[in-house]
Structures are given as structure tokens and as C-alpha cells.
A tleap script that builds the chain and sets N, CA, C and O, in Angstrom:
source leaprc.protein.ff14SB
mol = sequence {
  NMET LEU LYS THR ASN GLN LYS ASN VAL HIE
  ALA PHE GLU ILE GLU LYS GLN ASP PRO LYS
  ALA VAL ILE GLU PHE LEU GLU LYS THR MET
  PRO PHE CYS ASN ILE PHE SER LEU TYR LEU
  ASN THR ILE LEU CASN
}
set mol.1.N position { 168.089 31.604 193.655 }
set mol.1.CA position { 169.420 31.138 193.249 }
set mol.1.C position { 169.744 31.604 191.827 }
set mol.1.O position { 170.833 32.119 191.574 }
set mol.2.N position { 168.806 31.424 190.907 }
set mol.2.CA position { 169.038 31.848 189.527 }
set mol.2.C position { 169.240 33.353 189.431 }
set mol.2.O position { 170.091 33.826 188.677 }
set mol.3.N position { 168.449 34.106 190.203 }
set mol.3.CA position { 168.587 35.565 190.188 }
set mol.3.C position { 169.986 35.976 190.639 }
set mol.3.O position { 170.589 36.874 190.052 }
set mol.4.N position { 170.506 35.318 191.684 }
set mol.4.CA position { 171.852 35.612 192.182 }
set mol.4.C position { 172.886 35.340 191.095 }
set mol.4.O position { 173.792 36.144 190.876 }
set mol.5.N position { 172.745 34.195 190.412 }
set mol.5.CA position { 173.678 33.844 189.342 }
set mol.5.C position { 173.646 34.876 188.219 }
set mol.5.O position { 174.692 35.255 187.691 }
set mol.6.N position { 172.456 35.329 187.855 }
set mol.6.CA position { 172.319 36.325 186.792 }
set mol.6.C position { 172.994 37.636 187.205 }
set mol.6.O position { 173.644 38.285 186.385 }
set mol.7.N position { 172.840 38.023 188.468 }
set mol.7.CA position { 173.499 39.237 188.960 }
set mol.7.C position { 175.013 39.083 188.892 }
set mol.7.O position { 175.717 40.005 188.480 }
set mol.8.N position { 175.518 37.906 189.299 }
set mol.8.CA position { 176.958 37.649 189.263 }
set mol.8.C position { 177.490 37.711 187.837 }
set mol.8.O position { 178.551 38.287 187.595 }
set mol.9.N position { 176.767 37.128 186.904 }
set mol.9.CA position { 177.164 37.151 185.495 }
set mol.9.C position { 177.179 38.591 184.994 }
set mol.9.O position { 178.106 38.997 184.293 }
set mol.10.N position { 176.162 39.355 185.348 }
set mol.10.CA position { 176.073 40.753 184.929 }
set mol.10.C position { 177.247 41.555 185.487 }
set mol.10.O position { 177.867 42.337 184.767 }
set mol.11.N position { 177.549 41.359 186.767 }
set mol.11.CA position { 178.674 42.056 187.399 }
set mol.11.C position { 179.980 41.661 186.715 }
set mol.11.O position { 180.854 42.499 186.493 }
set mol.12.N position { 180.102 40.382 186.385 }
set mol.12.CA position { 181.307 39.894 185.710 }
set mol.12.C position { 181.447 40.549 184.339 }
set mol.12.O position { 182.551 40.930 183.949 }
set mol.13.N position { 180.355 40.685 183.609 }
set mol.13.CA position { 180.365 41.338 182.293 }
set mol.13.C position { 180.832 42.786 182.413 }
set mol.13.O position { 181.608 43.263 181.586 }
set mol.14.N position { 180.359 43.478 183.442 }
set mol.14.CA position { 180.734 44.882 183.654 }
set mol.14.C position { 182.228 44.991 183.947 }
set mol.14.O position { 182.905 45.886 183.441 }
set mol.15.N position { 182.735 44.071 184.771 }
set mol.15.CA position { 184.124 44.155 185.242 }
set mol.15.C position { 185.130 43.514 184.283 }
set mol.15.O position { 186.331 43.509 184.552 }
set mol.16.N position { 184.639 42.975 183.169 }
set mol.16.CA position { 185.514 42.235 182.250 }
set mol.16.C position { 186.661 43.094 181.711 }
set mol.16.O position { 187.731 42.566 181.407 }
set mol.17.N position { 186.456 44.391 181.591 }
set mol.17.CA position { 187.496 45.252 181.029 }
set mol.17.C position { 188.732 45.334 181.934 }
set mol.17.O position { 189.848 45.521 181.450 }
set mol.18.N position { 188.526 45.192 183.260 }
set mol.18.CA position { 189.620 45.353 184.216 }
set mol.18.C position { 189.960 44.007 184.854 }
set mol.18.O position { 189.214 43.531 185.709 }
set mol.19.N position { 191.070 43.384 184.455 }
set mol.19.CA position { 191.441 42.063 184.992 }
set mol.19.C position { 191.536 42.041 186.517 }
set mol.19.O position { 191.123 41.066 187.145 }
set mol.20.N position { 192.079 43.112 187.125 }
set mol.20.CA position { 192.191 43.161 188.587 }
set mol.20.C position { 190.816 43.123 189.237 }
set mol.20.O position { 190.613 42.448 190.246 }
set mol.21.N position { 189.880 43.849 188.652 }
set mol.21.CA position { 188.511 43.880 189.182 }
set mol.21.C position { 187.868 42.499 189.071 }
set mol.21.O position { 187.142 42.072 189.968 }
set mol.22.N position { 188.139 41.807 187.967 }
set mol.22.CA position { 187.593 40.458 187.770 }
set mol.22.C position { 188.137 39.514 188.834 }
set mol.22.O position { 187.387 38.739 189.428 }
set mol.23.N position { 189.449 39.580 189.073 }
set mol.23.CA position { 190.077 38.713 190.076 }
set mol.23.C position { 189.498 38.998 191.460 }
set mol.23.O position { 189.176 38.071 192.202 }
set mol.24.N position { 189.365 40.282 191.807 }
set mol.24.CA position { 188.776 40.662 193.096 }
set mol.24.C position { 187.347 40.148 193.202 }
set mol.24.O position { 186.942 39.631 194.243 }
set mol.25.N position { 186.592 40.292 192.129 }
set mol.25.CA position { 185.198 39.826 192.096 }
set mol.25.C position { 185.131 38.317 192.325 }
set mol.25.O position { 184.307 37.840 193.105 }
set mol.26.N position { 186.001 37.568 191.643 }
set mol.26.CA position { 186.016 36.109 191.792 }
set mol.26.C position { 186.438 35.708 193.202 }
set mol.26.O position { 185.895 34.759 193.767 }
set mol.27.N position { 187.410 36.433 193.775 }
set mol.27.CA position { 187.851 36.139 195.144 }
set mol.27.C position { 186.719 36.358 196.132 }
set mol.27.O position { 186.608 35.638 197.124 }
set mol.28.N position { 185.878 37.352 195.863 }
set mol.28.CA position { 184.728 37.620 196.739 }
set mol.28.C position { 183.640 36.562 196.583 }
set mol.28.O position { 183.034 36.145 197.570 }
set mol.29.N position { 183.389 36.122 195.341 }
set mol.29.CA position { 182.246 35.234 195.091 }
set mol.29.C position { 182.579 33.754 195.246 }
set mol.29.O position { 181.737 32.983 195.705 }
set mol.30.N position { 183.787 33.342 194.873 }
set mol.30.CA position { 184.124 31.918 194.896 }
set mol.30.C position { 184.035 31.286 196.285 }
set mol.30.O position { 183.447 30.211 196.405 }
set mol.31.N position { 184.588 31.894 197.344 }
set mol.31.CA position { 184.450 31.288 198.677 }
set mol.31.C position { 182.990 31.090 199.056 }
set mol.31.O position { 182.630 30.067 199.639 }
set mol.32.N position { 182.150 32.063 198.727 }
set mol.32.CA position { 180.720 31.953 199.014 }
set mol.32.C position { 180.119 30.778 198.250 }
set mol.32.O position { 179.331 30.015 198.807 }
set mol.33.N position { 180.482 30.630 196.991 }
set mol.33.CA position { 179.974 29.524 196.165 }
set mol.33.C position { 180.410 28.179 196.741 }
set mol.33.O position { 179.625 27.232 196.788 }
set mol.34.N position { 181.672 28.104 197.181 }
set mol.34.CA position { 182.181 26.859 197.773 }
set mol.34.C position { 181.438 26.519 199.051 }
set mol.34.O position { 181.055 25.368 199.258 }
set mol.35.N position { 181.228 27.509 199.913 }
set mol.35.CA position { 180.491 27.306 201.164 }
set mol.35.C position { 179.065 26.867 200.860 }
set mol.35.O position { 178.538 25.955 201.497 }
set mol.36.N position { 178.446 27.520 199.886 }
set mol.36.CA position { 177.065 27.206 199.516 }
set mol.36.C position { 176.951 25.776 198.984 }
set mol.36.O position { 176.014 25.058 199.331 }
set mol.37.N position { 177.897 25.365 198.147 }
set mol.37.CA position { 177.863 24.002 197.595 }
set mol.37.C position { 178.095 22.962 198.688 }
set mol.37.O position { 177.462 21.906 198.683 }
set mol.38.N position { 178.999 23.255 199.625 }
set mol.38.CA position { 179.214 22.354 200.769 }
set mol.38.C position { 177.941 22.237 201.593 }
set mol.38.O position { 177.560 21.148 202.021 }
set mol.39.N position { 177.290 23.372 201.807 }
set mol.39.CA position { 176.027 23.423 202.554 }
set mol.39.C position { 174.964 22.566 201.862 }
set mol.39.O position { 174.254 21.802 202.517 }
set mol.40.N position { 174.860 22.695 200.544 }
set mol.40.CA position { 173.909 21.889 199.770 }
set mol.40.C position { 174.239 20.401 199.868 }
set mol.40.O position { 173.345 19.571 200.034 }
set mol.41.N position { 175.515 20.072 199.765 }
set mol.41.CA position { 175.935 18.668 199.841 }
set mol.41.C position { 175.573 18.047 201.181 }
set mol.41.O position { 175.140 16.896 201.232 }
set mol.42.N position { 175.743 18.795 202.265 }
set mol.42.CA position { 175.426 18.256 203.591 }
set mol.42.C position { 173.924 18.029 203.742 }
set mol.42.O position { 173.505 17.073 204.395 }
set mol.43.N position { 173.118 18.896 203.146 }
set mol.43.CA position { 171.657 18.731 203.196 }
set mol.43.C position { 171.231 17.515 202.362 }
set mol.43.O position { 170.426 16.701 202.813 }
set mol.44.N position { 171.773 17.400 201.153 }
set mol.44.CA position { 171.366 16.337 200.231 }
set mol.44.C position { 171.896 14.966 200.652 }
set mol.44.O position { 171.237 13.953 200.419 }
set mol.45.N position { 173.070 14.924 201.265 }
set mol.45.CA position { 173.670 13.643 201.698 }
set mol.45.C position { 173.377 13.396 203.156 }
set mol.45.O position { 173.793 12.377 203.706 }
savepdb mol mol.pdb
quit
């Protein structure tokens, strides 16, 4: 999990110069993060 986060942060740093690229990157990663957090919540609760 930590390795994935570090990769995402690194990718975000690379794409910071281009706002469109950042938005596309967030659109790709955010749904996955939401699904993952829901998945974790169902396991923990």
C-alpha cells in the first residue's frame, strides 16, 4: 500500500507542470481510492 502511494505521489510530482495531466491523473486514481476505501470499510466493519 505504501509503495503504491509513493508511486502515485511521484507520478503527481512529474505531472505537476501540466494541469490537464494532473486532472486526468486524479480522475484515474480517485475512483480506485474510493473503491479501495469502501472495500476496507466493509472488511473492518
